[in-house]
Backbone as JSON, one array per atom type, in Angstrom:
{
  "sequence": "XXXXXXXXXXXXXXXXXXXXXXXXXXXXXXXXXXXXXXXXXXXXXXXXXXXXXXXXXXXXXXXXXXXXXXXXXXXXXXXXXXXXXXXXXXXXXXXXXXXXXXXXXXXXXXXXXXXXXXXXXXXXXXXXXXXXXXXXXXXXXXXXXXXXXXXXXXXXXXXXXXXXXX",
  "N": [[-167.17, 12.5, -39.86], [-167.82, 15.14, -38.84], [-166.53, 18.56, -38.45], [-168.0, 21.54, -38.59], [-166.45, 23.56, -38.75], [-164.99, 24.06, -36.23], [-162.63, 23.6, -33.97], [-161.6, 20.71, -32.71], [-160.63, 20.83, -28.81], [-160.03, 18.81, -27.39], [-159.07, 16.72, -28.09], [-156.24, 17.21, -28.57], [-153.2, 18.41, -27.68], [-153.6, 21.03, -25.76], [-151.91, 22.63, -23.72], [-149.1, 22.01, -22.38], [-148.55, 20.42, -20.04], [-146.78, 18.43, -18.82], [-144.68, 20.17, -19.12], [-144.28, 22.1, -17.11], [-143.89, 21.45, -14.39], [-141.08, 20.99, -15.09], [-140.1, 23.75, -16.21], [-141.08, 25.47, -14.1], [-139.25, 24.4, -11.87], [-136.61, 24.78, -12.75], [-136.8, 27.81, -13.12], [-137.52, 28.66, -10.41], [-135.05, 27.57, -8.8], [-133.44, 29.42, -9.99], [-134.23, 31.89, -9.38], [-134.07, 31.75, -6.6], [-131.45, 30.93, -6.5], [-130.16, 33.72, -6.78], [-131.16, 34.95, -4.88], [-129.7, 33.65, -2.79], [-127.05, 34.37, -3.69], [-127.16, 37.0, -3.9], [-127.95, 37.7, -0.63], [-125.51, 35.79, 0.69], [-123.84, 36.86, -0.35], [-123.07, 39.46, -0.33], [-122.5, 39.55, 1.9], [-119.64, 39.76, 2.07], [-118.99, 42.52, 2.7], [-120.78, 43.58, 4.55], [-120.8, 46.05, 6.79], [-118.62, 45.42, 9.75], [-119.38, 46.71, 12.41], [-122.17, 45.89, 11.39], [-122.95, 43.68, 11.7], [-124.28, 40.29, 10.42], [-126.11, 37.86, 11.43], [-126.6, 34.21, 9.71], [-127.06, 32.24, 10.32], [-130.17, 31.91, 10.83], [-130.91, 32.52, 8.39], [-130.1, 30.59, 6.28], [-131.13, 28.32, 7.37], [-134.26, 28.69, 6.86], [-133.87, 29.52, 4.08], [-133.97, 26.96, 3.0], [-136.09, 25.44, 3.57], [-138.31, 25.66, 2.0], [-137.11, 24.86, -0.28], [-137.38, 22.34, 0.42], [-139.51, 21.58, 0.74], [-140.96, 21.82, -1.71], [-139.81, 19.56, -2.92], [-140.79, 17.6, -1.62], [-143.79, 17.99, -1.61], [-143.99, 17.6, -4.18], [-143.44, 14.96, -4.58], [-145.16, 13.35, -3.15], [-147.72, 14.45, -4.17], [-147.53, 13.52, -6.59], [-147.45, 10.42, -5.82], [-150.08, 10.34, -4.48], [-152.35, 11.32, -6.56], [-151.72, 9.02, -7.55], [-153.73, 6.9, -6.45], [-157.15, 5.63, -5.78], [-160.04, 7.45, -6.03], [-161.95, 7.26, -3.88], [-160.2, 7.0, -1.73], [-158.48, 8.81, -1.7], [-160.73, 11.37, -1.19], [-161.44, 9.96, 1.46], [-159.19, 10.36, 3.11], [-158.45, 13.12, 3.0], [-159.15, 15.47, 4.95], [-156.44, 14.64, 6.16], [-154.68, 15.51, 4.98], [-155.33, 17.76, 4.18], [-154.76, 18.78, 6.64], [-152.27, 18.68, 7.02], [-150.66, 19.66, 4.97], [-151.59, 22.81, 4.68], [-150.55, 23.69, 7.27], [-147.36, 23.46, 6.87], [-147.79, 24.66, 4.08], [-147.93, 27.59, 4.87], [-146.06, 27.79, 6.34], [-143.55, 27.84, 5.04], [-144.32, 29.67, 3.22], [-143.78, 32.11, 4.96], [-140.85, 31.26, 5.55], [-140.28, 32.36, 3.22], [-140.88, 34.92, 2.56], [-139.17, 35.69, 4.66], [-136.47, 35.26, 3.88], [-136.78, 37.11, 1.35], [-136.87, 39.26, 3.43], [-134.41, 39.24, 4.39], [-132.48, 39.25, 2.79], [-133.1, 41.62, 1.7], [-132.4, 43.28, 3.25], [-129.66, 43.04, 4.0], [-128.78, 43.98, 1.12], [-129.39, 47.17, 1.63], [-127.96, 47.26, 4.0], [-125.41, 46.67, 3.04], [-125.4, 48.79, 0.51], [-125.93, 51.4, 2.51], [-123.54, 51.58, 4.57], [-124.28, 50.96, 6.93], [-126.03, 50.11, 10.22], [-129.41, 48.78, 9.59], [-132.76, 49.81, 9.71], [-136.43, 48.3, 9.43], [-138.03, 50.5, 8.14], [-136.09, 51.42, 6.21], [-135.3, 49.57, 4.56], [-137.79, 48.94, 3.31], [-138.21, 49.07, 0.67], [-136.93, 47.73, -0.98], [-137.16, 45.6, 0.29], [-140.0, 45.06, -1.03], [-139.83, 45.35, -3.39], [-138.02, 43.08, -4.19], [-139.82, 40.98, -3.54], [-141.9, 40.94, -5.59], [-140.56, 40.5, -8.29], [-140.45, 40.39, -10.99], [-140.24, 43.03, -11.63], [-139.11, 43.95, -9.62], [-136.04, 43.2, -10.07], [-135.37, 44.25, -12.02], [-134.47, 46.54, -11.1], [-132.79, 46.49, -8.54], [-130.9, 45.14, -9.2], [-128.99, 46.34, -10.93], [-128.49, 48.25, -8.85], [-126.86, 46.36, -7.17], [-124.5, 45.07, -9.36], [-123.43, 47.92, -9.31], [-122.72, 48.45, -6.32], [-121.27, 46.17, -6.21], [-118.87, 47.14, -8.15], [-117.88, 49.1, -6.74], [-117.25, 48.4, -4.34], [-115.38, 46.11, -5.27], [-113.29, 47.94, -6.23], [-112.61, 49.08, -3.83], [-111.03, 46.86, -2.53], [-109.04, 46.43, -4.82]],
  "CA": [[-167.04, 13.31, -38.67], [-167.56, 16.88, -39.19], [-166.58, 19.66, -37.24], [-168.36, 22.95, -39.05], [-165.43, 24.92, -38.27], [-164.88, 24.33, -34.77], [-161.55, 22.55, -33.74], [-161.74, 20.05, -31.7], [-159.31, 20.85, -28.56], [-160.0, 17.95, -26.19], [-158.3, 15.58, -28.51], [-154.83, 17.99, -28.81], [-152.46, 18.93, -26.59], [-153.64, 22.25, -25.74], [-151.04, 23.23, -23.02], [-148.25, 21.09, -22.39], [-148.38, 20.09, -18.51], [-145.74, 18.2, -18.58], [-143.05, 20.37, -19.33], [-144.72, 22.89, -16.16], [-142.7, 21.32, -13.37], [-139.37, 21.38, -15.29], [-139.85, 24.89, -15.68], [-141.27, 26.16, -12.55], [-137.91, 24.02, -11.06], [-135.68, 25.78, -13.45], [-137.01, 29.32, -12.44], [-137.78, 29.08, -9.12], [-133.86, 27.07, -8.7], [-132.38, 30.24, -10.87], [-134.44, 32.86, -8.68], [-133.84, 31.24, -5.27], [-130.08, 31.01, -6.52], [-130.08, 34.71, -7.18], [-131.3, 35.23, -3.58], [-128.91, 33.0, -2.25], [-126.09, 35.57, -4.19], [-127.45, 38.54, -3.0], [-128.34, 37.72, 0.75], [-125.01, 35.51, 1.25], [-122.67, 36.69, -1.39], [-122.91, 40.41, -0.11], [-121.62, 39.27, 2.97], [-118.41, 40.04, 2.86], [-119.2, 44.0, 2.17], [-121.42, 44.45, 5.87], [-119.42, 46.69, 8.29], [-118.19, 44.76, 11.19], [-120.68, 47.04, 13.17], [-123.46, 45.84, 11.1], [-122.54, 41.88, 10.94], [-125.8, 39.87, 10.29], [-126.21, 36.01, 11.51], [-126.5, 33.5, 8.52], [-127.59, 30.96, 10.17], [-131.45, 31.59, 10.35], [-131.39, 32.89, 7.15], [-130.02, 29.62, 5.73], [-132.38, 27.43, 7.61], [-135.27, 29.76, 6.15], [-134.1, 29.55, 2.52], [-133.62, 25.42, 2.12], [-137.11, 25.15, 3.96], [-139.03, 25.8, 1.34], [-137.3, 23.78, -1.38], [-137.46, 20.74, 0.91], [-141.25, 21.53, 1.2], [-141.12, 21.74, -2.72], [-139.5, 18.6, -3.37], [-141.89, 16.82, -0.74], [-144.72, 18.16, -2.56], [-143.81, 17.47, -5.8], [-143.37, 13.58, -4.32], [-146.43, 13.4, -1.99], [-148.9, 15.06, -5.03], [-147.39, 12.36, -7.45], [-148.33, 9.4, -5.1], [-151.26, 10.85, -3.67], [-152.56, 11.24, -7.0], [-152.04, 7.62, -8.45], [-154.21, 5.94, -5.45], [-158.46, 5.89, -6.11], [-160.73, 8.83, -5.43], [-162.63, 7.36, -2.64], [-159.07, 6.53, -0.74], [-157.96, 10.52, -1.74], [-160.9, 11.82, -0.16], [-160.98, 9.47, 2.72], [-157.53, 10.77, 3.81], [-158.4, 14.49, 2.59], [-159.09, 16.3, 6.08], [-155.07, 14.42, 7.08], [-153.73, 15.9, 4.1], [-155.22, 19.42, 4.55], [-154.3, 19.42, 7.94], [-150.65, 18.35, 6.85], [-150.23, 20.58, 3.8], [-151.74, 23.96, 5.29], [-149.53, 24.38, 8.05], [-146.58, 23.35, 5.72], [-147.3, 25.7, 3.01], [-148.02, 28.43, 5.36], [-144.34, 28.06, 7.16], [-143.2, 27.97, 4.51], [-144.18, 31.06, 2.75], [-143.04, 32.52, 5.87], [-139.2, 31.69, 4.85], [-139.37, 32.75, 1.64], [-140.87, 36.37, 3.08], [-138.08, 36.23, 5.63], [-135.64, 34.94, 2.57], [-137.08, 38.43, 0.65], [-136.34, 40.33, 3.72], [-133.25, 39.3, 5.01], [-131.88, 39.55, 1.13], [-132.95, 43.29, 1.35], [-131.22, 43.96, 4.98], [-128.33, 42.72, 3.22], [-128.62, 45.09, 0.77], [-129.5, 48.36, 2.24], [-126.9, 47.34, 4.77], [-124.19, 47.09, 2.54], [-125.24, 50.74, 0.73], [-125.73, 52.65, 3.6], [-122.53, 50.91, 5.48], [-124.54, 50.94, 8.69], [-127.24, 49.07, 10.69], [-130.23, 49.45, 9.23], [-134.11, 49.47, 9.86], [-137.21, 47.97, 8.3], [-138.04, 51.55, 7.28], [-134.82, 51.88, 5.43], [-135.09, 48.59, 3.29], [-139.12, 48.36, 3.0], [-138.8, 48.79, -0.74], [-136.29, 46.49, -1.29], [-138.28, 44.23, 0.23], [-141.59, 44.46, -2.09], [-138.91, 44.97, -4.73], [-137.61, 41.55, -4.38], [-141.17, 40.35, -3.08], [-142.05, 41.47, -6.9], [-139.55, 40.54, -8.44], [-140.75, 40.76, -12.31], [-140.32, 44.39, -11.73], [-137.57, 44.48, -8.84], [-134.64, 42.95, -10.48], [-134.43, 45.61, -13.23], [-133.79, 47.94, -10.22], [-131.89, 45.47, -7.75], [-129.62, 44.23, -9.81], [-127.88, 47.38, -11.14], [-127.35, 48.32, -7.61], [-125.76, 45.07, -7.03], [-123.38, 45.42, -9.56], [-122.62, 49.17, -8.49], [-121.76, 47.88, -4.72], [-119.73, 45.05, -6.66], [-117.66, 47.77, -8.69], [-117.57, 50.23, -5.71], [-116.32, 47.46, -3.48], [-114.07, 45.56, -6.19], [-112.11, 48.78, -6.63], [-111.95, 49.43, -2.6], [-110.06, 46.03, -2.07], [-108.02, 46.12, -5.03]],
  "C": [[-166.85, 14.76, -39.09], [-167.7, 17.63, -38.19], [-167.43, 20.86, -37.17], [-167.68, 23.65, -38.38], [-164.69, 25.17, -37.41], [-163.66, 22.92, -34.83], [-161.54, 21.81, -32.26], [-160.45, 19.5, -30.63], [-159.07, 19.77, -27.7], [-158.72, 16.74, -26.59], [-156.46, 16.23, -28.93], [-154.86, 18.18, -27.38], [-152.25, 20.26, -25.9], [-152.47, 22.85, -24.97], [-150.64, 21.87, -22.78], [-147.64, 21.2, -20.58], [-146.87, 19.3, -18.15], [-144.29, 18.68, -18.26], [-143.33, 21.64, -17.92], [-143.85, 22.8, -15.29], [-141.25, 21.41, -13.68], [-138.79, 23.02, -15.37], [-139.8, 25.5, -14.9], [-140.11, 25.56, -11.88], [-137.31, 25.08, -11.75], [-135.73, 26.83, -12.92], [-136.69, 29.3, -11.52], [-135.76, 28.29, -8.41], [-132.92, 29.29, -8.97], [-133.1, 31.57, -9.96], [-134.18, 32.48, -7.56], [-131.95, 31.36, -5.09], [-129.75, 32.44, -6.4], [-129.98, 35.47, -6.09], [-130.22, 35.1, -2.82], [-127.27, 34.3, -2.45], [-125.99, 36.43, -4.24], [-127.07, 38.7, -1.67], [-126.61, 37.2, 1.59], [-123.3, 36.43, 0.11], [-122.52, 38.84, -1.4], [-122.49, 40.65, 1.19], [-120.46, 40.09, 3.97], [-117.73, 41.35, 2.8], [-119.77, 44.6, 3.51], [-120.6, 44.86, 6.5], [-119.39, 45.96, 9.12], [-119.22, 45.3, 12.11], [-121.93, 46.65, 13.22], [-123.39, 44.43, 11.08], [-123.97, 41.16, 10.91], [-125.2, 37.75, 10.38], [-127.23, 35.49, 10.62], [-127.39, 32.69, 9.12], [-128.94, 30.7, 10.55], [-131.96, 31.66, 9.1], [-131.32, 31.5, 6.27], [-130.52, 28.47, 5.72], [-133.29, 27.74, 7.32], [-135.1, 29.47, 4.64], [-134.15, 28.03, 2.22], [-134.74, 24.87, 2.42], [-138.35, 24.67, 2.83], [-138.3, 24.81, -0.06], [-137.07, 22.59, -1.06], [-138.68, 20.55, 1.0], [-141.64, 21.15, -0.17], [-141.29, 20.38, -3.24], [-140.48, 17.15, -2.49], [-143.36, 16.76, -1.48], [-144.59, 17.52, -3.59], [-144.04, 15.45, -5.47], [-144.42, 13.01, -4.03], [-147.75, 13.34, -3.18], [-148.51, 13.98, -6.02], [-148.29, 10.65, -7.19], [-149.85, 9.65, -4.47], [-152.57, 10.86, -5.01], [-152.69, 9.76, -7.95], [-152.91, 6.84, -7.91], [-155.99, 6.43, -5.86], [-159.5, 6.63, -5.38], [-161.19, 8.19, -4.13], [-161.24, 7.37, -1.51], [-158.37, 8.13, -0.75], [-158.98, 11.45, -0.71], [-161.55, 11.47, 1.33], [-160.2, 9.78, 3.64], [-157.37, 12.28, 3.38], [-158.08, 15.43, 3.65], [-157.49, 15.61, 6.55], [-154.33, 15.11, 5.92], [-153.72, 17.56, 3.89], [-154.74, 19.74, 5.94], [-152.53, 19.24, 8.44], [-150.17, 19.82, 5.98], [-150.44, 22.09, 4.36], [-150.89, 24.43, 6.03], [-148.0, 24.53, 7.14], [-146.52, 24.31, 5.13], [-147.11, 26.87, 3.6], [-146.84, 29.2, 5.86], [-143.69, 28.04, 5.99], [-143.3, 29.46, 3.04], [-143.41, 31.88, 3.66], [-141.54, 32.45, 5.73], [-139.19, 32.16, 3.94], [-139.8, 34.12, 2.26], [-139.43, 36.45, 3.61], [-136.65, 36.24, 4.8], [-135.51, 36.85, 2.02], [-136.11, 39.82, 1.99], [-134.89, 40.4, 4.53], [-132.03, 39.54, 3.88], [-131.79, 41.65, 1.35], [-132.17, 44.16, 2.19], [-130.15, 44.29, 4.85], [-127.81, 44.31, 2.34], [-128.35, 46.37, 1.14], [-128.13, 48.06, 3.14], [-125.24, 48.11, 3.99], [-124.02, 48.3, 1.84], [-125.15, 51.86, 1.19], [-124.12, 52.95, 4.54], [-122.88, 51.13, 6.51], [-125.63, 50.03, 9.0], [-128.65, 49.71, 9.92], [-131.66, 48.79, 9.52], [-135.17, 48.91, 9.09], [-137.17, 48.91, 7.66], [-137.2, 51.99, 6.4], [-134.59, 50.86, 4.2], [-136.68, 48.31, 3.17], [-139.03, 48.42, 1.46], [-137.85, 47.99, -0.98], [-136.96, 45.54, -1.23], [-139.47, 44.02, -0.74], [-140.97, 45.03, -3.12], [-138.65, 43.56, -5.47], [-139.24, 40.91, -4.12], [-141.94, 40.67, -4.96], [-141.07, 41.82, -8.18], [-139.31, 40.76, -10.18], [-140.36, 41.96, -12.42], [-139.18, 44.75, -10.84], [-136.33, 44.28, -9.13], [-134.22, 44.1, -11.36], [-134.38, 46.44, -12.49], [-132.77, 47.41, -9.25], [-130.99, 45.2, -8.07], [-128.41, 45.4, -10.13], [-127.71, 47.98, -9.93], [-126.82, 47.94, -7.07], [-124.44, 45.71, -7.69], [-122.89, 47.01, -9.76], [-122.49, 48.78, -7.17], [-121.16, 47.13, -5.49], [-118.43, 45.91, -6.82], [-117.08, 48.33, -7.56], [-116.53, 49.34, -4.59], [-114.97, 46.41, -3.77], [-112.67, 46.85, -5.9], [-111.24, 49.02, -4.91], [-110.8, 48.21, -2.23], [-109.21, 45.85, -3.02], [-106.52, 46.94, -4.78]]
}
């Protein structure tokens, strides 16, 4: 069996699929948490004037990793059963999944911008407008690039607000 040179990648493990979903959990757990410690964990910093209700935001953020974990279940089984029976049942599964993913991007936007409301809120100490947190938002909406600015004004409101209550 000769190759002349050429490695043959079909029979290797070129990328390692397996270990895909443990990461993408990991991350998307450790960025969703991050959210979660921004949006709820800056809380207790909004002026009384500015108070913000939790409880769409919190039905909004668990949406999406109940949609995840559905997926992840659904695409397992869905995948072990024989092609003609997959796309037999294709048009019930796009017309399941579509709306699904769709609402569900939709919380994580509203996730992004109710995180940034937060924010801006608590720097300005007043009510504040989209126009006043739009970059926050496609800060966090971009988040490769927004945390190294997000974050150190986190922990400056932390210090600023540590020192006011001690």
């Amino acid at each position: 069996m000769e190759n002349n040179g050429f490695t043959q990648v079909l029979d290797e493990k070129f990328i390692q699929f397996e270990w895909f979903l443990i990461v993408m959990l990991c991350f998307g757990l450790l960025f969703f948490g991050w959210l979660w410690a921004l949006a709820i964990g800056l809380q207790k910093w909004v002026p009384v004037e500015a108070k913000m209700k939790t409880t769409r935001f919190k039905i909004f953020f668990f949406i999406p990793l109940v949609y995840f974990l559905f997926m992840v279940t659904s695409m397992s089984s869905l995948f072990s059963v024989d092609a003609e029976s997959f796309f037999l049942n294709l048009g019930i599964i796009v017309a399941i999944i579509v709306p699904l993913h769709l609402f569900s991007m939709f919380c994580i936007l509203h996730t992004f911008y109710f995180a940034a409301k937060t924010l801006k809120t608590v720097e300005l100490k007043r009510k504040v407008g989209f126009g006043d947190f739009i970059g926050e938002f496609f800060l966090l909406w971009f988040y490769f690039i927004g945390i190294w600015i997000i974050q150190p004004k986190v922990n400056r409101l932390y210090a600023e607000n540590k020192t006011d209550v001690s």
